[in-house]
């Protein structure tokens, strides 16, 4: 994690990381003002807080109340060496906790991350640099030996060279990558989380059988998502980029909708139009992109090559963003390598969907076949030893597709997790199923798995597959666990051998889609030195329902974005119009405004917590429509999950509104005790919200220029680096 420090007045310091700011000072006896804890105080507190976190985690997973558990830490300083200290952590436990859980709680403290880092003895490197934002590889602590050459199946170059090439490209683009965490809870299963140190919203996860393969996986995914603009999907890129020579890519094309908002003639082809617009309801305005929001400019579309005849077909970026999410994106050392990965993931997700929605039962992989892969067997055995039964299944549907499945059961909670993996190699597909299962997860993380069900509607409803796609947290049918399989086991193999193995495997996978009657469209992004591609298979590789283009399009943000960002400047007529749109567009009351308008607010601010319901409430208040505001305040207090401070404000507002709306009550009779209950600051805000002197309490003013929205500006900064590099490569 990158922590940037600013020097403030006197001895005060400001540390900024992610969306947080921490102020440090020194005691008065050390010439400070004593306005904040000192740096060493924060260090001591971090140890106690970390210990308490692991206690809470242990208790929550076992439904043990923590109200009567107390924890404290004291540091005992050696009189002869003040750097030699003992941290004594003491826990007071209620009498009704069992001996087993008492020992479990004490062992949980032993897992404290701060404790382990201190005990291991962190290495400090102190150096001068010309530019803090330079050297994108500085935080990649795993630096493979450049003299080694470790080849794995599917990679056209050794892992060492793959890592060096990809991290070098990121450095050239000015992106500073940091490794946020590593996981290795069972043998031969590694995963890590990497992110942009400046813009942590840009992150990926990698997985593999070794540290190096997991890092190569994470870097490859990072480059694929940069090249395909996935990190910035749904986000507003600002007015400068919206009016630039190009918004997404230099080879994009813009189309004006036809008469009566008809689809322009130059986008899509007959095959894809039949799939995306089966009922003729899709209009041009549905396809204006969310990122620029530039409806006057038209519809921005991106070129894809149709594989059946090599023709270029233009797909609206809005359509791709709405339907495909990250499915069908990949980067590689070569185009063929990237295509194999892309197509494998498309099959993995499509076959997984077919199996789950059809409630199919898959055949077990025989033990004699599993025994051929001792590394995978060791990982599975470790899970079994931890009390998690594991089922290894052939998901190829009779040898038709290169897909495998590893399913974990958690007897402690009754939850299950069906993890799928795909690759032309049986072994690699199986390995990916296992590493995907544990990617970024601790053993505690396996306690949140959903329980299987015999209710078919819960399995087949569209959002269940979306949940499976996002983090595999969707529901699985109990029929999936039947001992009577719907297909026979096949020890399949789609691999090729030799120098052009990946090219032959890509052709094989494309051939399967061709036999299925599917049309394939490919966009290649190799202008920046990296090789990445995006593959669309209309009617097969979509993640979201096609009807979302009409009924739940992300560009509904264009109906709200400008007015919400200019909220404090709107007159009553504009507020009434905004309220009408909020009421009439079938929005989820509890959906967040940040997602709705595509702006990354700091999650720790009132903007970051703002929901559609709360915004409607605040607009009614501004319009002095107290009955409606009072009704929504009640709904907020009953259902909304927000900060304690925000809830207390609405409790104060609620009683003020109740008195105001009751003709028999006088506000002046209650204000003194309201202030004693809620405090002067909170009551000033509540009273001001009713008398009109306070508007949109808690929401700091901003505009389409995004003033004060540092988190969003960091995201745009990340995209501008990419945009600048593309312009440079295109000669613009």
Coordinates of C-alpha atoms in Angstrom, one line a residue, residues 287-550:
X287 CA -26.5 3.2 -27.3
X288 CA -25.0 6.5 -26.3
X289 CA -21.9 5.7 -24.3
X290 CA -21.9 6.3 -20.5
X291 CA -18.3 7.4 -20.4
X292 CA -18.5 10.5 -22.5
X293 CA -22.3 11.1 -22.2
X294 CA -21.9 13.1 -25.4
X295 CA -25.3 12.4 -26.9
X296 CA -24.8 15.3 -29.4
X297 CA -21.8 13.6 -30.8
X298 CA -23.8 10.4 -31.3
X299 CA -23.0 6.7 -30.8
X300 CA -19.4 5.7 -30.4
X301 CA -18.7 2.3 -31.9
X302 CA -15.6 0.1 -31.9
X303 CA -14.3 -2.1 -34.7
X304 CA -14.4 -5.9 -34.4
X305 CA -13.4 -8.4 -37.1
X306 CA -16.0 -11.0 -38.0
X307 CA -14.2 -14.4 -38.1
X308 CA -16.4 -16.0 -40.8
X309 CA -15.3 -13.6 -43.5
X310 CA -12.8 -11.1 -42.1
X311 CA -15.2 -8.1 -42.4
X312 CA -15.1 -5.3 -39.9
X313 CA -18.3 -4.7 -37.8
X314 CA -18.8 -1.8 -35.5
X315 CA -20.2 -2.5 -32.1
X316 CA -21.4 0.4 -29.9
X317 CA -19.2 0.6 -26.8
X318 CA -22.4 1.0 -24.8
X319 CA -23.6 -2.4 -25.9
X320 CA -20.3 -4.1 -25.1
X321 CA -20.2 -2.5 -21.6
X322 CA -23.8 -3.4 -20.8
X323 CA -23.8 -7.0 -21.9
X324 CA -20.3 -8.5 -21.6
X325 CA -18.7 -7.1 -18.5
X326 CA -15.1 -8.6 -18.4
X327 CA -16.1 -11.8 -20.3
X328 CA -14.0 -12.5 -23.4
X329 CA -11.0 -10.3 -22.6
X330 CA -7.4 -11.4 -22.3
X331 CA -3.7 -10.4 -22.8
X332 CA -0.8 -12.6 -23.7
X333 CA 2.7 -12.8 -24.9
X334 CA 1.3 -13.5 -28.4
X335 CA -2.1 -13.0 -30.0
X336 CA -2.7 -16.7 -30.2
X337 CA -2.0 -17.1 -26.5
X338 CA -4.4 -14.3 -25.6
X339 CA -7.1 -15.8 -27.9
X340 CA -6.8 -19.3 -26.3
X341 CA -7.3 -17.7 -22.8
X342 CA -10.2 -15.5 -24.1
X343 CA -12.0 -18.4 -25.7
X344 CA -11.4 -20.7 -22.8
X345 CA -13.0 -18.2 -20.4
X346 CA -16.0 -17.8 -22.8
X347 CA -16.5 -21.6 -22.7
X348 CA -16.0 -21.8 -19.0
X349 CA -18.8 -19.2 -18.3
X350 CA -21.2 -20.4 -20.9
X351 CA -20.9 -24.1 -19.9
X352 CA -21.1 -23.2 -16.2
X353 CA -24.3 -21.3 -17.0
X354 CA -25.8 -24.2 -18.9
X355 CA -24.9 -26.7 -16.1
X356 CA -26.2 -24.5 -13.3
X357 CA -29.4 -23.3 -15.0
X358 CA -30.2 -26.8 -16.3
X359 CA -29.5 -28.3 -12.8
X360 CA -27.2 -30.9 -14.3
X361 CA -25.3 -33.5 -12.4
X362 CA -21.7 -34.0 -13.5
X363 CA -19.6 -37.1 -13.5
X364 CA -16.8 -37.5 -10.9
X365 CA -13.2 -37.6 -12.1
X366 CA -11.9 -41.1 -11.3
X367 CA -9.2 -41.3 -8.6
X368 CA -6.8 -43.0 -11.0
X369 CA -7.1 -39.9 -13.3
X370 CA -6.7 -37.4 -10.5
X371 CA -3.6 -39.3 -9.3
X372 CA -1.8 -38.1 -12.5
X373 CA -1.7 -34.6 -11.0
X374 CA -0.1 -34.9 -7.5
X375 CA 0.1 -31.1 -7.1
X376 CA -3.6 -30.7 -7.5
X377 CA -4.3 -33.7 -5.3
X378 CA -2.1 -32.1 -2.5
X379 CA -4.2 -28.9 -2.6
X380 CA -7.5 -30.9 -2.5
X381 CA -6.2 -33.0 0.4
X382 CA -5.3 -29.9 2.4
X383 CA -8.9 -28.6 2.0
X384 CA -10.3 -32.0 3.1
X385 CA -8.0 -31.9 6.2
X386 CA -9.5 -28.5 7.1
X387 CA -13.0 -30.1 7.0
X388 CA -14.1 -29.1 3.5
X389 CA -15.3 -32.0 1.4
X390 CA -14.2 -31.5 -2.3
X391 CA -15.9 -32.9 -5.4
X392 CA -13.9 -33.0 -8.7
X393 CA -16.1 -33.1 -11.7
X394 CA -15.8 -33.3 -15.5
X395 CA -17.7 -30.3 -16.9
X396 CA -16.9 -31.0 -20.6
X397 CA -20.4 -32.3 -21.2
X398 CA -19.2 -35.6 -22.7
X399 CA -15.9 -34.3 -24.0
X400 CA -17.5 -31.4 -26.0
X401 CA -16.0 -28.5 -24.2
X402 CA -12.6 -27.9 -22.4
X403 CA -14.1 -27.3 -19.0
X404 CA -13.6 -28.7 -15.5
X405 CA -15.3 -28.1 -12.1
X406 CA -14.1 -28.3 -8.5
X407 CA -16.9 -28.0 -5.9
X408 CA -16.3 -27.3 -2.2
X409 CA -18.8 -28.0 0.6
X410 CA -18.7 -26.4 4.0
X411 CA -20.4 -28.6 6.6
X412 CA -20.1 -25.8 9.2
X413 CA -22.5 -23.5 7.3
X414 CA -24.1 -25.8 4.7
X415 CA -22.7 -23.6 1.9
X416 CA -21.2 -24.8 -1.4
X417 CA -19.0 -23.2 -4.0
X418 CA -18.8 -24.6 -7.5
X419 CA -15.7 -23.4 -9.2
X420 CA -15.1 -23.9 -13.0
X421 CA -12.0 -23.6 -15.1
X422 CA -11.3 -24.0 -18.8
X423 CA -8.3 -24.6 -21.1
X424 CA -7.5 -27.0 -23.9
X425 CA -5.4 -28.9 -21.4
X426 CA -7.3 -31.2 -19.0
X427 CA -4.7 -30.5 -16.3
X428 CA -4.6 -26.7 -16.7
X429 CA -8.5 -26.5 -16.7
X430 CA -8.5 -28.6 -13.5
X431 CA -5.8 -26.5 -11.9
X432 CA -7.7 -23.3 -12.8
X433 CA -10.8 -24.7 -11.2
X434 CA -9.0 -25.2 -7.9
X435 CA -7.0 -21.9 -7.9
X436 CA -10.2 -20.0 -8.8
X437 CA -11.9 -21.6 -5.8
X438 CA -9.4 -20.1 -3.4
X439 CA -8.5 -16.9 -5.2
X440 CA -8.2 -14.2 -2.6
X441 CA -10.0 -16.3 0.0
X442 CA -9.1 -17.3 3.6
X443 CA -10.6 -20.3 5.3
X444 CA -13.0 -17.9 7.0
X445 CA -14.0 -16.6 3.6
X446 CA -15.4 -20.0 2.9
X447 CA -18.1 -19.5 5.6
X448 CA -20.0 -17.1 3.4
X449 CA -21.0 -19.6 0.7
X450 CA -24.7 -19.9 -0.2
X451 CA -26.6 -23.1 0.6
X452 CA -27.8 -25.3 -2.3
X453 CA -31.5 -25.5 -3.0
X454 CA -34.1 -27.6 -4.7
X455 CA -36.0 -24.4 -5.7
X456 CA -35.4 -24.3 -9.4
X457 CA -36.5 -20.7 -9.8
X458 CA -33.7 -19.5 -7.5
X459 CA -31.2 -21.2 -9.7
X460 CA -32.5 -20.2 -13.1
X461 CA -33.3 -16.5 -12.5
X462 CA -30.9 -14.3 -14.5
X463 CA -29.3 -12.5 -11.6
X464 CA -28.1 -15.8 -10.1
X465 CA -25.7 -16.3 -13.1
X466 CA -24.5 -12.7 -12.7
X467 CA -23.6 -13.5 -9.0
X468 CA -21.8 -16.6 -10.2
X469 CA -19.9 -14.5 -12.7
X470 CA -18.9 -11.8 -10.3
X471 CA -17.6 -13.9 -7.5
X472 CA -19.1 -17.4 -7.8
X473 CA -21.4 -16.6 -4.9
X474 CA -24.6 -17.7 -6.8
X475 CA -26.9 -20.5 -5.8
X476 CA -26.4 -24.1 -6.9
X477 CA -29.1 -26.7 -7.2
X478 CA -29.0 -29.8 -4.9
X479 CA -29.6 -31.8 -8.2
X480 CA -26.0 -30.8 -9.1
X481 CA -24.9 -33.2 -6.4
X482 CA -26.8 -36.2 -7.6
X483 CA -24.8 -39.4 -7.8
X484 CA -26.5 -40.1 -11.1
X485 CA -24.6 -38.0 -13.7
X486 CA -26.3 -36.6 -16.8
X487 CA -23.1 -37.2 -18.9
X488 CA -20.3 -39.7 -19.0
X489 CA -16.8 -38.9 -17.8
X490 CA -14.3 -38.2 -20.6
X491 CA -10.6 -37.7 -20.1
X492 CA -10.6 -35.1 -22.9
X493 CA -7.6 -33.3 -24.5
X494 CA -7.9 -30.3 -26.9
X495 CA -4.2 -29.5 -26.8
X496 CA -1.7 -29.2 -29.7
X497 CA 2.0 -29.6 -29.7
X498 CA 4.9 -27.7 -31.1
X499 CA 5.9 -24.1 -31.8
X500 CA 2.4 -23.1 -33.0
X501 CA 0.4 -24.9 -30.3
X502 CA -1.5 -21.9 -29.1
X503 CA -2.5 -20.9 -32.7
X504 CA -3.8 -24.5 -33.4
X505 CA -5.6 -24.6 -30.1
X506 CA -7.3 -21.2 -30.8
X507 CA -8.4 -22.6 -34.2
X508 CA -9.8 -25.7 -32.4
X509 CA -11.8 -23.6 -30.0
X510 CA -13.1 -21.3 -32.8
X511 CA -14.1 -24.5 -34.7
X512 CA -16.3 -25.6 -31.8
X513 CA -18.1 -22.3 -31.9
X514 CA -18.5 -22.5 -35.7
X515 CA -20.0 -26.0 -35.3
X516 CA -22.5 -24.5 -32.9
X517 CA -23.5 -22.0 -35.5
X518 CA -22.0 -19.1 -33.5
X519 CA -20.5 -16.0 -35.2
X520 CA -17.3 -14.7 -33.5
X521 CA -16.0 -11.1 -33.5
X522 CA -12.5 -10.2 -32.4
X523 CA -10.9 -6.8 -31.6
X524 CA -7.1 -6.8 -31.2
X525 CA -5.3 -4.2 -29.0
X526 CA -1.6 -4.3 -29.7
X527 CA -0.8 -0.6 -30.3
X528 CA 0.9 0.0 -26.9
X529 CA 3.3 -2.9 -27.0
X530 CA 1.1 -5.3 -25.1
X531 CA -1.0 -7.9 -26.9
X532 CA -4.6 -8.1 -25.8
X533 CA -7.9 -8.9 -27.5
X534 CA -11.6 -8.9 -26.8
X535 CA -13.9 -11.6 -28.3
X536 CA -17.7 -11.3 -28.6
X537 CA -19.9 -14.3 -29.4
X538 CA -23.4 -12.8 -29.7
X539 CA -26.1 -15.0 -28.2
X540 CA -23.5 -17.0 -26.2
X541 CA -21.0 -15.0 -24.2
X542 CA -23.2 -12.3 -22.8
X543 CA -23.2 -12.0 -19.0
X544 CA -26.3 -9.7 -18.7
X545 CA -29.6 -10.2 -20.5
X546 CA -29.9 -8.6 -23.9
X547 CA -33.1 -6.8 -22.8
X548 CA -31.0 -4.7 -20.4
X549 CA -30.1 -2.6 -23.4
X550 CA -33.6 -1.3 -23.4

